[in-house]
Structures are given as structure tokens and as C-alpha cells.
Amino acid sequence: MRTLIFRTVAPYLTSLMVLFSVFVLLRGHNEPGGGFIGGLIAASAFAIYGIACGVSPVRRALYFHPMAISGFGLFVSSMSGVVSLYLDMPFLTGQWTVINVLGLPVDVSTVLFFDIGVYLVVVGSISSIALALEEREHV
């Protein structure tokens, strides 16, 4: 399904879906959403882009290998749990702090970094599977 209309619309649709996935990721602390759902939306965006334009443009857009993205996400998630061990608390106990960004207070927590790690794991693993299936289909 590589029609001219689909190939033209796919990059814009992919951009909007990735932006929406980041919104869902960051919204997940107070409302439904989070790293897993946001990662699925982003992986779906890359799958649509792969169907429309092929696998090599998606690999160039991702810049890093999908499994490297997944591995880094696993590292970020596990390191967010290690922070609590240094404070003599059980593993994965949430820690919060406030930082000032341009004079505005921003709440930062280890829960946010755990969600970001889950997001990266889902994007990397699902994108890797989708790209492998798309490559196999055209061989």
C-alpha cells in the first residue's frame, strides 16, 4: 500500500503520532496513560511510516538501532529504582524533588524516569519487531 497519497501523508501523521505519544507519556502521572501506552503509539507511528516509505527511512529516522533504544530504556528504568537504594529505602520507591527551570518550579520524580525507560523499551522492542516483519515481507 504505497500509494502517492499515503506516502505524502505518512511523515506528517508519524510526526503527530510521536508528539501525541510524548503527551500521553507525560500525562500518565495524573491521568490514564504513561510509558507503555505512549510507547505503543510511537511504535505504531514508526510502523505506519515503514509501511508507507520502507524500512530504511525508518531506520534513518530512529538514528539508533531499535534494540539499543530498548536497552537504554531498560537501563534508565533500572537506574530510577537504584536511586531509592542510596536513600536506604526499598528498590523502586518513588523519590521527588523540585528544580527551577527558567524561574519556574518543576516537579521531577524517579517515577517519571521509570516511565521514560518503559517508553523507550516499548518503542525499541515493538519497532524492532515491526521493522523485521516489514523487511521479511519485501524479501
mmCIF file of C-alpha atoms in Angstrom:
data_model
loop_
_atom_site.group_PDB
_atom_site.id
_atom_site.type_symbol
_atom_site.label_atom_id
_atom_site.label_comp_id
_atom_site.label_asym_id
_atom_site.label_seq_id
_atom_site.Cartn_x
_atom_site.Cartn_y
_atom_site.Cartn_z
ATOM 1 C CA MET A 1 0.000 0.000 0.000
ATOM 2 C CA ARG A 2 2.468 2.590 -1.189
ATOM 3 C CA THR A 3 0.117 4.988 -2.881
ATOM 4 C CA LEU A 4 1.170 8.557 -3.529
ATOM 5 C CA ILE A 5 -1.336 9.950 -1.048
ATOM 6 C CA PHE A 6 -0.246 7.560 1.725
ATOM 7 C CA ARG A 7 3.469 8.279 1.124
ATOM 8 C CA THR A 8 2.747 12.014 1.238
ATOM 9 C CA VAL A 9 0.651 11.936 4.416
ATOM 10 C CA ALA A 10 2.690 9.341 6.362
ATOM 11 C CA PRO A 11 5.545 11.633 7.522
ATOM 12 C CA TYR A 12 3.085 14.200 8.886
ATOM 13 C CA LEU A 13 0.951 11.520 10.520
ATOM 14 C CA THR A 14 4.064 9.966 12.055
ATOM 15 C CA SER A 15 5.166 13.312 13.476
ATOM 16 C CA LEU A 16 1.756 13.958 15.009
ATOM 17 C CA MET A 17 1.577 10.465 16.492
ATOM 18 C CA VAL A 18 5.042 10.740 18.072
ATOM 19 C CA LEU A 19 4.133 14.129 19.524
ATOM 20 C CA PHE A 20 0.897 12.670 20.899
ATOM 21 C CA SER A 21 2.813 9.717 22.359
ATOM 22 C CA VAL A 22 5.073 12.108 24.286
ATOM 23 C CA PHE A 23 1.945 13.902 25.551
ATOM 24 C CA VAL A 24 0.476 10.579 26.735
ATOM 25 C CA LEU A 25 3.808 9.676 28.356
ATOM 26 C CA LEU A 26 3.969 12.889 30.351
ATOM 27 C CA ARG A 27 0.261 12.939 31.199
ATOM 28 C CA GLY A 28 0.388 9.449 32.682
ATOM 29 C CA HIS A 29 1.190 10.511 36.235
ATOM 30 C CA ASN A 30 -2.127 12.223 36.900
ATOM 31 C CA GLU A 31 -4.467 10.676 34.325
ATOM 32 C CA PRO A 32 -4.557 7.460 32.276
ATOM 33 C CA GLY A 33 -1.531 6.961 30.086
ATOM 34 C CA GLY A 34 2.148 6.594 30.721
ATOM 35 C CA GLY A 35 5.200 4.948 29.252
ATOM 36 C CA PHE A 36 3.620 1.772 27.918
ATOM 37 C CA ILE A 37 0.716 3.360 26.057
ATOM 38 C CA GLY A 38 2.886 6.227 24.805
ATOM 39 C CA GLY A 39 5.464 3.740 23.552
ATOM 40 C CA LEU A 40 2.815 1.746 21.697
ATOM 41 C CA ILE A 41 1.573 4.905 19.984
ATOM 42 C CA ALA A 42 5.120 5.877 18.937
ATOM 43 C CA ALA A 43 5.886 2.358 17.682
ATOM 44 C CA SER A 44 2.652 2.405 15.686
ATOM 45 C CA ALA A 45 3.735 5.695 14.150
ATOM 46 C CA PHE A 46 7.042 4.187 13.030
ATOM 47 C CA ALA A 47 5.223 1.137 11.676
ATOM 48 C CA ILE A 48 2.947 3.368 9.582
ATOM 49 C CA TYR A 49 5.982 5.246 8.305
ATOM 50 C CA GLY A 50 7.648 1.922 7.462
ATOM 51 C CA ILE A 51 4.619 0.675 5.547
ATOM 52 C CA ALA A 52 4.445 3.904 3.555
ATOM 53 C CA CYS A 53 8.103 4.606 2.837
ATOM 54 C CA GLY A 54 10.023 1.412 3.544
ATOM 55 C CA VAL A 55 12.278 0.159 6.294
ATOM 56 C CA SER A 56 15.466 2.114 5.536
ATOM 57 C CA PRO A 57 13.863 5.580 6.001
ATOM 58 C CA VAL A 58 12.511 4.428 9.373
ATOM 59 C CA ARG A 59 15.927 3.191 10.459
ATOM 60 C CA ARG A 60 17.418 6.555 9.437
ATOM 61 C CA ALA A 61 14.658 8.383 11.348
ATOM 62 C CA LEU A 62 15.287 6.354 14.515
ATOM 63 C CA TYR A 63 19.055 7.048 14.219
ATOM 64 C CA PHE A 64 19.898 4.336 16.782
ATOM 65 C CA HIS A 65 19.177 0.635 16.375
ATOM 66 C CA PRO A 66 15.786 -0.188 17.949
ATOM 67 C CA MET A 67 17.282 -2.760 20.316
ATOM 68 C CA ALA A 68 19.837 -0.182 21.512
ATOM 69 C CA ILE A 69 16.913 2.137 22.292
ATOM 70 C CA SER A 70 15.249 -0.699 24.170
ATOM 71 C CA GLY A 71 18.413 -1.491 26.121
ATOM 72 C CA PHE A 72 18.911 2.147 27.086
ATOM 73 C CA GLY A 73 15.300 2.297 28.256
ATOM 74 C CA LEU A 74 15.864 -0.760 30.450
ATOM 75 C CA PHE A 75 18.953 0.916 31.884
ATOM 76 C CA VAL A 76 17.043 4.153 32.643
ATOM 77 C CA SER A 77 14.197 2.246 34.301
ATOM 78 C CA SER A 78 16.513 0.210 36.488
ATOM 79 C CA MET A 79 18.599 3.250 37.469
ATOM 80 C CA SER A 80 15.442 5.052 38.590
ATOM 81 C CA GLY A 81 14.962 2.259 41.110
ATOM 82 C CA VAL A 82 18.560 2.318 42.296
ATOM 83 C CA VAL A 83 18.178 5.934 43.484
ATOM 84 C CA SER A 84 15.983 4.768 46.357
ATOM 85 C CA LEU A 85 18.617 2.223 47.462
ATOM 86 C CA TYR A 86 21.081 5.050 48.092
ATOM 87 C CA LEU A 87 18.500 6.667 50.397
ATOM 88 C CA ASP A 88 18.043 3.425 52.422
ATOM 89 C CA MET A 89 14.584 2.726 51.016
ATOM 90 C CA PRO A 90 13.232 -0.301 49.155
ATOM 91 C CA PHE A 91 14.018 -0.672 45.452
ATOM 92 C CA LEU A 92 11.706 1.396 43.166
ATOM 93 C CA THR A 93 10.424 3.627 45.963
ATOM 94 C CA GLY A 94 9.436 6.910 44.347
ATOM 95 C CA GLN A 95 11.545 9.963 45.116
ATOM 96 C CA TRP A 96 10.505 13.531 44.305
ATOM 97 C CA THR A 97 12.332 16.833 44.064
ATOM 98 C CA VAL A 98 11.674 20.298 42.692
ATOM 99 C CA ILE A 99 14.038 22.008 40.251
ATOM 100 C CA ASN A 100 13.816 25.503 38.828
ATOM 101 C CA VAL A 101 13.647 25.794 35.045
ATOM 102 C CA LEU A 102 13.709 29.403 33.843
ATOM 103 C CA GLY A 103 12.458 30.512 37.243
ATOM 104 C CA LEU A 104 9.523 28.090 37.291
ATOM 105 C CA PRO A 105 9.418 25.198 39.765
ATOM 106 C CA VAL A 106 9.184 21.797 38.060
ATOM 107 C CA ASP A 107 8.456 18.590 39.973
ATOM 108 C CA VAL A 108 10.799 15.770 38.967
ATOM 109 C CA SER A 109 10.486 12.210 40.224
ATOM 110 C CA THR A 110 12.050 8.831 39.754
ATOM 111 C CA VAL A 111 8.614 7.655 38.628
ATOM 112 C CA LEU A 112 8.921 9.933 35.589
ATOM 113 C CA PHE A 113 12.280 8.401 34.681
ATOM 114 C CA PHE A 114 10.858 4.910 35.134
ATOM 115 C CA ASP A 115 8.038 5.786 32.702
ATOM 116 C CA ILE A 116 10.529 7.235 30.223
ATOM 117 C CA GLY A 117 12.508 3.995 30.418
ATOM 118 C CA VAL A 118 9.376 1.907 29.823
ATOM 119 C CA TYR A 119 8.522 4.181 26.876
ATOM 120 C CA LEU A 120 11.945 3.575 25.321
ATOM 121 C CA VAL A 121 11.772 -0.187 25.921
ATOM 122 C CA VAL A 122 8.374 -0.426 24.213
ATOM 123 C CA VAL A 123 9.372 1.824 21.294
ATOM 124 C CA GLY A 124 12.592 -0.102 20.728
ATOM 125 C CA SER A 125 11.215 -3.618 21.001
ATOM 126 C CA ILE A 126 7.970 -3.107 19.071
ATOM 127 C CA SER A 127 9.737 -1.088 16.356
ATOM 128 C CA SER A 128 12.351 -3.819 16.030
ATOM 129 C CA ILE A 129 9.651 -6.443 15.568
ATOM 130 C CA ALA A 130 7.686 -4.314 13.105
ATOM 131 C CA LEU A 131 10.763 -3.486 11.033
ATOM 132 C CA ALA A 132 11.844 -7.134 10.933
ATOM 133 C CA LEU A 133 8.388 -8.174 9.736
ATOM 134 C CA GLU A 134 8.335 -5.415 7.120
ATOM 135 C CA GLU A 135 11.791 -6.420 5.827
ATOM 136 C CA ARG A 136 10.745 -10.056 5.603
ATOM 137 C CA GLU A 137 7.628 -9.149 3.637
ATOM 138 C CA HIS A 138 9.619 -7.462 0.869
ATOM 139 C CA VAL A 139 12.377 -10.060 0.535
#
